């Protein structure tokens, strides 16, 4: 038992080191691109800024562009795993909210990097298009996971893994019902809106507060909020949040 524990601890340490290296490369790339433009930043420059070799760079990213659009390629699988493992009593919307909230916790800690990344995308449309393609693939994978949670024996949940990946594979997911598709799309939009609103209004509100407020509005069916009074938060949040 002691051997198993030590092995697990070692694996955890290695994983944290890998995550730290990937984060260092992504941050270095974004900062350099924000200053010089993504097209003018080389793999060698990114590697040097992160304190690793170009060979190490390619252990984490397949190409120059990937460092900008794939800051954490495992996040989608972690979200899907959390949804699969969520308590059965949670509604699909609540399961998705909790899974995404856990992954988005670092947004507040890396506010500057995420803001710079958005500016880099604005200046490099090809990166934005690449990121959109990856987002669409992740959205389909999320929809399939939601479908399997709702009805493991239904058409959208029978056989095979959750992931059917690739921007060009929508026909493979024609068996997924409307609700899982809609929830996956709305969840992605909710995260984007929460991030944008937080950028515009923080402080005093924390990102987790805004993110959960977004899902409170969704859970309520998006009714128009009551008129703002002097004792209400300035962003129009409902008292039920």
PDB file of C-alpha atoms in Angstrom:
ATOM      1  CA  UNK A   1       0.000   0.000   0.000  1.00  0.00           C
ATOM      2  CA  UNK A   2       2.878   2.328   0.801  1.00  0.00           C
ATOM      3  CA  UNK A   3       4.359   1.716  -2.661  1.00  0.00           C
ATOM      4  CA  UNK A   4       1.074   2.594  -4.311  1.00  0.00           C
ATOM      5  CA  UNK A   5       0.810   5.799  -2.313  1.00  0.00           C
ATOM      6  CA  UNK A   6       4.317   6.906  -3.196  1.00  0.00           C
ATOM      7  CA  UNK A   7       3.742   6.127  -6.850  1.00  0.00           C
ATOM      8  CA  UNK A   8       0.562   8.175  -6.852  1.00  0.00           C
ATOM      9  CA  UNK A   9       2.318  11.088  -5.163  1.00  0.00           C
ATOM     10  CA  UNK A  10       5.116  10.934  -7.734  1.00  0.00           C
ATOM     11  CA  UNK A  11       2.647  10.881 -10.592  1.00  0.00           C
ATOM     12  CA  UNK A  12       0.849  13.864  -9.088  1.00  0.00           C
ATOM     13  CA  UNK A  13       4.096  15.812  -8.796  1.00  0.00           C
ATOM     14  CA  UNK A  14       5.057  15.022 -12.377  1.00  0.00           C
ATOM     15  CA  UNK A  15       1.655  16.142 -13.599  1.00  0.00           C
ATOM     16  CA  UNK A  16       1.933  19.426 -11.692  1.00  0.00           C
ATOM     17  CA  UNK A  17       5.375  20.030 -13.188  1.00  0.00           C
ATOM     18  CA  UNK A  18       3.998  19.363 -16.669  1.00  0.00           C
ATOM     19  CA  UNK A  19       1.130  21.763 -16.078  1.00  0.00           C
ATOM     20  CA  UNK A  20       3.542  24.407 -14.787  1.00  0.00           C
ATOM     21  CA  UNK A  21       5.763  24.040 -17.863  1.00  0.00           C
ATOM     22  CA  UNK A  22       2.803  24.246 -20.216  1.00  0.00           C
ATOM     23  CA  UNK A  23       1.509  27.324 -18.395  1.00  0.00           C
ATOM     24  CA  UNK A  24       4.932  28.963 -18.571  1.00  0.00           C
ATOM     25  CA  UNK A  25       5.143  28.358 -22.325  1.00  0.00           C
ATOM     26  CA  UNK A  26       1.614  29.658 -22.923  1.00  0.00           C
ATOM     27  CA  UNK A  27       2.196  32.767 -20.836  1.00  0.00           C
ATOM     28  CA  UNK A  28       5.523  33.500 -22.500  1.00  0.00           C
ATOM     29  CA  UNK A  29       3.944  33.096 -25.938  1.00  0.00           C
ATOM     30  CA  UNK A  30       1.008  35.367 -25.143  1.00  0.00           C
ATOM     31  CA  UNK A  31       3.183  38.100 -23.649  1.00  0.00           C
ATOM     32  CA  UNK A  32       5.575  38.060 -26.583  1.00  0.00           C
ATOM     33  CA  UNK A  33       2.725  38.011 -29.101  1.00  0.00           C
ATOM     34  CA  UNK A  34       0.964  40.891 -27.379  1.00  0.00           C
ATOM     35  CA  UNK A  35       4.119  42.960 -27.824  1.00  0.00           C
ATOM     36  CA  UNK A  36       5.393  41.813 -31.209  1.00  0.00           C
ATOM     37  CA  UNK A  37       2.478  40.012 -32.901  1.00  0.00           C
ATOM     38  CA  UNK A  38       2.023  36.242 -32.971  1.00  0.00           C
ATOM     39  CA  UNK A  39       3.410  35.971 -36.494  1.00  0.00           C
ATOM     40  CA  UNK A  40       6.686  37.565 -35.368  1.00  0.00           C
ATOM     41  CA  UNK A  41       7.259  35.317 -32.361  1.00  0.00           C
ATOM     42  CA  UNK A  42       9.304  32.172 -32.924  1.00  0.00           C
ATOM     43  CA  UNK A  43       9.261  28.889 -31.057  1.00  0.00           C
ATOM     44  CA  UNK A  44      12.848  29.598 -30.011  1.00  0.00           C
ATOM     45  CA  UNK A  45      11.881  32.953 -28.497  1.00  0.00           C
ATOM     46  CA  UNK A  46       8.956  31.416 -26.613  1.00  0.00           C
ATOM     47  CA  UNK A  47      11.115  28.584 -25.301  1.00  0.00           C
ATOM     48  CA  UNK A  48      13.853  30.942 -24.168  1.00  0.00           C
ATOM     49  CA  UNK A  49      11.368  33.165 -22.359  1.00  0.00           C
ATOM     50  CA  UNK A  50       9.919  30.130 -20.566  1.00  0.00           C
ATOM     51  CA  UNK A  51      13.368  28.779 -19.693  1.00  0.00           C
ATOM     52  CA  UNK A  52      13.111  25.535 -21.682  1.00  0.00           C
ATOM     53  CA  UNK A  53      14.487  24.207 -24.946  1.00  0.00           C
ATOM     54  CA  UNK A  54      12.640  24.224 -28.291  1.00  0.00           C
ATOM     55  CA  UNK A  55      12.646  20.441 -28.067  1.00  0.00           C
ATOM     56  CA  UNK A  56      10.729  20.680 -24.796  1.00  0.00           C
ATOM     57  CA  UNK A  57       8.271  23.058 -26.484  1.00  0.00           C
ATOM     58  CA  UNK A  58       7.322  20.354 -28.956  1.00  0.00           C
ATOM     59  CA  UNK A  59       6.716  17.910 -26.122  1.00  0.00           C
ATOM     60  CA  UNK A  60       3.738  20.074 -25.221  1.00  0.00           C
ATOM     61  CA  UNK A  61       2.593  21.638 -28.486  1.00  0.00           C
ATOM     62  CA  UNK A  62       2.539  20.231 -32.008  1.00  0.00           C
ATOM     63  CA  UNK A  63       2.948  23.600 -33.694  1.00  0.00           C
ATOM     64  CA  UNK A  64       3.681  27.266 -33.149  1.00  0.00           C
ATOM     65  CA  UNK A  65      -0.015  28.226 -33.285  1.00  0.00           C
ATOM     66  CA  UNK A  66      -1.077  25.582 -30.763  1.00  0.00           C
ATOM     67  CA  UNK A  67       0.638  27.409 -27.909  1.00  0.00           C
ATOM     68  CA  UNK A  68      -1.862  30.248 -28.306  1.00  0.00           C
ATOM     69  CA  UNK A  69      -5.070  28.255 -28.802  1.00  0.00           C
ATOM     70  CA  UNK A  70      -4.389  25.171 -26.644  1.00  0.00           C
ATOM     71  CA  UNK A  71      -3.330  26.609 -23.309  1.00  0.00           C
ATOM     72  CA  UNK A  72      -4.702  23.510 -21.585  1.00  0.00           C
ATOM     73  CA  UNK A  73      -5.862  20.761 -23.985  1.00  0.00           C
ATOM     74  CA  UNK A  74      -6.998  18.540 -21.107  1.00  0.00           C
ATOM     75  CA  UNK A  75      -9.568  20.964 -19.722  1.00  0.00           C
ATOM     76  CA  UNK A  76     -12.390  19.592 -21.894  1.00  0.00           C
ATOM     77  CA  UNK A  77     -11.849  16.042 -20.699  1.00  0.00           C
ATOM     78  CA  UNK A  78     -11.705  17.177 -17.058  1.00  0.00           C
ATOM     79  CA  UNK A  79     -15.024  18.985 -17.465  1.00  0.00           C
ATOM     80  CA  UNK A  80     -16.607  15.937 -19.101  1.00  0.00           C
ATOM     81  CA  UNK A  81     -15.264  13.641 -16.394  1.00  0.00           C
ATOM     82  CA  UNK A  82     -16.656  15.904 -13.679  1.00  0.00           C
ATOM     83  CA  UNK A  83     -20.067  15.842 -15.369  1.00  0.00           C
ATOM     84  CA  UNK A  84     -19.981  12.060 -15.614  1.00  0.00           C
ATOM     85  CA  UNK A  85     -19.032  11.786 -11.928  1.00  0.00           C
ATOM     86  CA  UNK A  86     -21.440  14.445 -10.630  1.00  0.00           C
ATOM     87  CA  UNK A  87     -24.077  13.332  -8.075  1.00  0.00           C
ATOM     88  CA  UNK A  88     -27.135  11.869  -9.723  1.00  0.00           C
ATOM     89  CA  UNK A  89     -29.437  14.357  -7.983  1.00  0.00           C
ATOM     90  CA  UNK A  90     -27.861  17.308  -9.787  1.00  0.00           C
ATOM     91  CA  UNK A  91     -29.724  18.551 -12.834  1.00  0.00           C
ATOM     92  CA  UNK A  92     -27.749  18.577 -16.106  1.00  0.00           C
ATOM     93  CA  UNK A  93     -27.471  22.363 -15.888  1.00  0.00           C
ATOM     94  CA  UNK A  94     -26.135  22.229 -12.325  1.00  0.00           C
ATOM     95  CA  UNK A  95     -23.695  19.439 -13.186  1.00  0.00           C
ATOM     96  CA  UNK A  96     -22.318  21.466 -16.083  1.00  0.00           C
ATOM     97  CA  UNK A  97     -22.106  24.598 -13.938  1.00  0.00           C
ATOM     98  CA  UNK A  98     -20.132  22.890 -11.173  1.00  0.00           C
ATOM     99  CA  UNK A  99     -17.803  21.162 -13.622  1.00  0.00           C
ATOM    100  CA  UNK A 100     -17.027  24.380 -15.457  1.00  0.00           C
ATOM    101  CA  UNK A 101     -16.716  26.455 -12.284  1.00  0.00           C
ATOM    102  CA  UNK A 102     -13.953  24.169 -11.044  1.00  0.00           C
ATOM    103  CA  UNK A 103     -11.978  24.616 -14.264  1.00  0.00           C
ATOM    104  CA  UNK A 104     -12.562  28.348 -14.578  1.00  0.00           C
ATOM    105  CA  UNK A 105     -11.269  29.074 -11.076  1.00  0.00           C
ATOM    106  CA  UNK A 106      -7.850  29.968 -12.487  1.00  0.00           C
ATOM    107  CA  UNK A 107      -9.285  32.693 -14.707  1.00  0.00           C
ATOM    108  CA  UNK A 108      -9.216  35.151 -11.809  1.00  0.00           C
ATOM    109  CA  UNK A 109      -5.626  34.229 -10.995  1.00  0.00           C
ATOM    110  CA  UNK A 110      -4.484  34.672 -14.603  1.00  0.00           C
ATOM    111  CA  UNK A 111      -6.561  37.734 -15.434  1.00  0.00           C
ATOM    112  CA  UNK A 112      -3.733  39.547 -17.220  1.00  0.00           C
ATOM    113  CA  UNK A 113      -2.733  36.570 -19.367  1.00  0.00           C
ATOM    114  CA  UNK A 114      -6.306  35.836 -20.465  1.00  0.00           C
ATOM    115  CA  UNK A 115      -6.826  39.509 -21.301  1.00  0.00           C
ATOM    116  CA  UNK A 116      -3.622  39.619 -23.369  1.00  0.00           C
ATOM    117  CA  UNK A 117      -4.631  36.403 -25.135  1.00  0.00           C
ATOM    118  CA  UNK A 118      -7.920  37.988 -26.219  1.00  0.00           C
ATOM    119  CA  UNK A 119      -5.983  40.906 -27.700  1.00  0.00           C
ATOM    120  CA  UNK A 120      -3.626  38.541 -29.510  1.00  0.00           C
ATOM    121  CA  UNK A 121      -6.614  36.776 -31.075  1.00  0.00           C
ATOM    122  CA  UNK A 122      -8.051  40.101 -32.230  1.00  0.00           C
ATOM    123  CA  UNK A 123      -4.810  40.925 -34.033  1.00  0.00           C
ATOM    124  CA  UNK A 124      -4.382  37.423 -35.516  1.00  0.00           C
ATOM    125  CA  UNK A 125      -7.650  36.278 -37.150  1.00  0.00           C
ATOM    126  CA  UNK A 126      -6.184  32.910 -38.149  1.00  0.00           C
ATOM    127  CA  UNK A 127      -5.669  32.092 -34.457  1.00  0.00           C
ATOM    128  CA  UNK A 128      -9.237  33.122 -33.701  1.00  0.00           C
ATOM    129  CA  UNK A 129     -10.516  30.852 -36.473  1.00  0.00           C
ATOM    130  CA  UNK A 130      -8.386  27.964 -35.219  1.00  0.00           C
ATOM    131  CA  UNK A 131      -9.633  28.504 -31.692  1.00  0.00           C
ATOM    132  CA  UNK A 132     -13.242  28.579 -32.917  1.00  0.00           C
ATOM    133  CA  UNK A 133     -12.791  25.234 -34.650  1.00  0.00           C
ATOM    134  CA  UNK A 134     -11.442  23.667 -31.468  1.00  0.00           C
ATOM    135  CA  UNK A 135     -14.270  25.216 -29.465  1.00  0.00           C
ATOM    136  CA  UNK A 136     -16.882  23.696 -31.797  1.00  0.00           C
ATOM    137  CA  UNK A 137     -15.299  20.268 -31.418  1.00  0.00           C
ATOM    138  CA  UNK A 138     -15.252  20.607 -27.620  1.00  0.00           C
ATOM    139  CA  UNK A 139     -18.885  21.725 -27.673  1.00  0.00           C
ATOM    140  CA  UNK A 140     -19.947  18.585 -29.540  1.00  0.00           C
ATOM    141  CA  UNK A 141     -18.004  16.409 -27.104  1.00  0.00           C
ATOM    142  CA  UNK A 142     -19.679  18.174 -24.184  1.00  0.00           C
ATOM    143  CA  UNK A 143     -23.116  17.701 -25.765  1.00  0.00           C
ATOM    144  CA  UNK A 144     -22.488  13.978 -26.100  1.00  0.00           C
ATOM    145  CA  UNK A 145     -21.428  13.734 -22.449  1.00  0.00           C
ATOM    146  CA  UNK A 146     -24.591  15.563 -21.370  1.00  0.00           C
ATOM    147  CA  UNK A 147     -26.687  13.242 -23.519  1.00  0.00           C
ATOM    148  CA  UNK A 148     -25.096  10.192 -21.924  1.00  0.00           C
ATOM    149  CA  UNK A 149     -25.726  11.596 -18.444  1.00  0.00           C
ATOM    150  CA  UNK A 150     -29.401  12.230 -19.217  1.00  0.00           C
ATOM    151  CA  UNK A 151     -30.024   8.896 -20.923  1.00  0.00           C
ATOM    152  CA  UNK A 152     -27.144   6.381 -20.904  1.00  0.00           C
ATOM    153  CA  UNK A 153     -29.212   3.962 -22.996  1.00  0.00           C
ATOM    154  CA  UNK A 154     -30.547   6.519 -25.462  1.00  0.00           C
ATOM    155  CA  UNK A 155     -29.351   7.142 -29.035  1.00  0.00           C
ATOM    156  CA  UNK A 156     -26.867   9.792 -27.907  1.00  0.00           C
ATOM    157  CA  UNK A 157     -25.413   7.655 -25.164  1.00  0.00           C
ATOM    158  CA  UNK A 158     -24.964   4.209 -26.627  1.00  0.00           C
ATOM    159  CA  UNK A 159     -21.498   2.826 -27.055  1.00  0.00           C
ATOM    160  CA  UNK A 160     -18.168   4.431 -27.728  1.00  0.00           C
ATOM    161  CA  UNK A 161     -16.373   7.255 -25.951  1.00  0.00           C
ATOM    162  CA  UNK A 162     -17.777  10.710 -25.335  1.00  0.00           C
ATOM    163  CA  UNK A 163     -15.322  12.242 -27.765  1.00  0.00           C
ATOM    164  CA  UNK A 164     -15.968  12.126 -31.483  1.00  0.00           C
ATOM    165  CA  UNK A 165     -13.645  15.122 -32.062  1.00  0.00           C
ATOM    166  CA  UNK A 166     -12.644  17.117 -35.051  1.00  0.00           C
ATOM    167  CA  UNK A 167     -14.247  20.231 -36.499  1.00  0.00           C
ATOM    168  CA  UNK A 168     -15.443  18.231 -39.487  1.00  0.00           C
ATOM    169  CA  UNK A 169     -17.421  15.562 -37.669  1.00  0.00           C
ATOM    170  CA  UNK A 170     -20.903  17.027 -36.969  1.00  0.00           C
ATOM    171  CA  UNK A 171     -22.691  14.283 -38.905  1.00  0.00           C
ATOM    172  CA  UNK A 172     -21.313  11.676 -36.506  1.00  0.00           C
ATOM    173  CA  UNK A 173     -23.306  13.325 -33.715  1.00  0.00           C
ATOM    174  CA  UNK A 174     -26.643  13.535 -35.512  1.00  0.00           C
ATOM    175  CA  UNK A 175     -28.106  11.225 -32.860  1.00  0.00           C
ATOM    176  CA  UNK A 176     -27.647  13.781 -30.066  1.00  0.00           C
ATOM    177  CA  UNK A 177     -30.944  15.355 -29.032  1.00  0.00           C
ATOM    178  CA  UNK A 178     -31.676  19.083 -29.010  1.00  0.00           C
ATOM    179  CA  UNK A 179     -31.397  19.677 -25.247  1.00  0.00           C
ATOM    180  CA  UNK A 180     -27.809  18.385 -24.826  1.00  0.00           C
ATOM    181  CA  UNK A 181     -26.728  20.392 -27.859  1.00  0.00           C
ATOM    182  CA  UNK A 182     -28.389  23.535 -26.556  1.00  0.00           C
ATOM    183  CA  UNK A 183     -27.019  23.147 -23.025  1.00  0.00           C
ATOM    184  CA  UNK A 184     -23.477  22.612 -24.312  1.00  0.00           C
ATOM    185  CA  UNK A 185     -23.695  25.701 -26.525  1.00  0.00           C
ATOM    186  CA  UNK A 186     -25.284  27.840 -23.812  1.00  0.00           C
ATOM    187  CA  UNK A 187     -22.676  26.749 -21.259  1.00  0.00           C
ATOM    188  CA  UNK A 188     -19.863  27.872 -23.540  1.00  0.00           C
ATOM    189  CA  UNK A 189     -21.565  31.199 -24.149  1.00  0.00           C
ATOM    190  CA  UNK A 190     -22.204  31.607 -20.419  1.00  0.00           C
ATOM    191  CA  UNK A 191     -18.512  31.168 -19.655  1.00  0.00           C
ATOM    192  CA  UNK A 192     -17.529  33.703 -22.319  1.00  0.00           C
ATOM    193  CA  UNK A 193     -20.083  36.278 -21.129  1.00  0.00           C
ATOM    194  CA  UNK A 194     -19.021  35.813 -17.507  1.00  0.00           C
ATOM    195  CA  UNK A 195     -15.362  36.366 -18.386  1.00  0.00           C
ATOM    196  CA  UNK A 196     -16.110  39.450 -20.500  1.00  0.00           C
ATOM    197  CA  UNK A 197     -18.392  40.928 -17.822  1.00  0.00           C
ATOM    198  CA  UNK A 198     -15.808  40.313 -15.119  1.00  0.00           C
ATOM    199  CA  UNK A 199     -13.116  42.032 -17.166  1.00  0.00           C
ATOM    200  CA  UNK A 200     -15.386  45.063 -17.528  1.00  0.00           C
ATOM    201  CA  UNK A 201     -16.618  45.267 -13.924  1.00  0.00           C
ATOM    202  CA  UNK A 202     -13.982  43.824 -11.575  1.00  0.00           C
ATOM    203  CA  UNK A 203     -13.372  44.707  -8.868  1.00  0.00           C
ATOM    204  CA  UNK A 204     -15.481  44.532  -6.648  1.00  0.00           C
ATOM    205  CA  UNK A 205     -17.165  41.378  -7.983  1.00  0.00           C
ATOM    206  CA  UNK A 206     -15.173  38.144  -8.126  1.00  0.00           C
ATOM    207  CA  UNK A 207     -15.258  35.972 -11.199  1.00  0.00           C
ATOM    208  CA  UNK A 208     -16.895  32.995  -9.397  1.00  0.00           C
ATOM    209  CA  UNK A 209     -19.722  35.313  -8.282  1.00  0.00           C
ATOM    210  CA  UNK A 210     -20.382  36.499 -11.815  1.00  0.00           C
ATOM    211  CA  UNK A 211     -20.093  33.007 -13.289  1.00  0.00           C
ATOM    212  CA  UNK A 212     -22.648  31.591 -10.849  1.00  0.00           C
ATOM    213  CA  UNK A 213     -24.939  34.574 -11.402  1.00  0.00           C
ATOM    214  CA  UNK A 214     -24.979  33.761 -15.115  1.00  0.00           C
ATOM    215  CA  UNK A 215     -26.170  30.226 -14.364  1.00  0.00           C
ATOM    216  CA  UNK A 216     -28.719  31.551 -11.869  1.00  0.00           C
ATOM    217  CA  UNK A 217     -30.278  33.545 -14.697  1.00  0.00           C
ATOM    218  CA  UNK A 218     -30.224  30.455 -16.926  1.00  0.00           C
ATOM    219  CA  UNK A 219     -31.818  28.277 -14.243  1.00  0.00           C
ATOM    220  CA  UNK A 220     -34.585  30.844 -13.806  1.00  0.00           C
ATOM    221  CA  UNK A 221     -35.365  30.775 -17.514  1.00  0.00           C
ATOM    222  CA  UNK A 222     -33.879  34.203 -18.255  1.00  0.00           C
ATOM    223  CA  UNK A 223     -36.735  36.378 -16.969  1.00  0.00           C
ATOM    224  CA  UNK A 224     -36.085  40.105 -17.012  1.00  0.00           C
ATOM    225  CA  UNK A 225     -34.414  41.104 -13.707  1.00  0.00           C
ATOM    226  CA  UNK A 226     -36.303  43.435 -11.360  1.00  0.00           C
ATOM    227  CA  UNK A 227     -35.557  47.131 -11.628  1.00  0.00           C
ATOM    228  CA  UNK A 228     -32.318  48.031  -9.865  1.00  0.00           C
ATOM    229  CA  UNK A 229     -32.580  49.720  -6.460  1.00  0.00           C
ATOM    230  CA  UNK A 230     -29.961  51.485  -4.370  1.00  0.00           C
ATOM    231  CA  UNK A 231     -29.217  48.394  -2.307  1.00  0.00           C
ATOM    232  CA  UNK A 232     -28.779  46.093  -5.321  1.00  0.00           C
ATOM    233  CA  UNK A 233     -25.426  45.192  -6.884  1.00  0.00           C
ATOM    234  CA  UNK A 234     -24.455  47.522  -9.701  1.00  0.00           C
ATOM    235  CA  UNK A 235     -24.379  44.743 -12.279  1.00  0.00           C
ATOM    236  CA  UNK A 236     -28.069  43.970 -11.864  1.00  0.00           C
ATOM    237  CA  UNK A 237     -27.656  40.576 -10.189  1.00  0.00           C
ATOM    238  CA  UNK A 238     -30.798  39.038  -8.785  1.00  0.00           C
ATOM    239  CA  UNK A 239     -31.213  38.564  -5.035  1.00  0.00           C
ATOM    240  CA  UNK A 240     -31.684  34.839  -5.570  1.00  0.00           C
ATOM    241  CA  UNK A 241     -27.973  34.497  -6.434  1.00  0.00           C
TER     242      UNK A 241
END
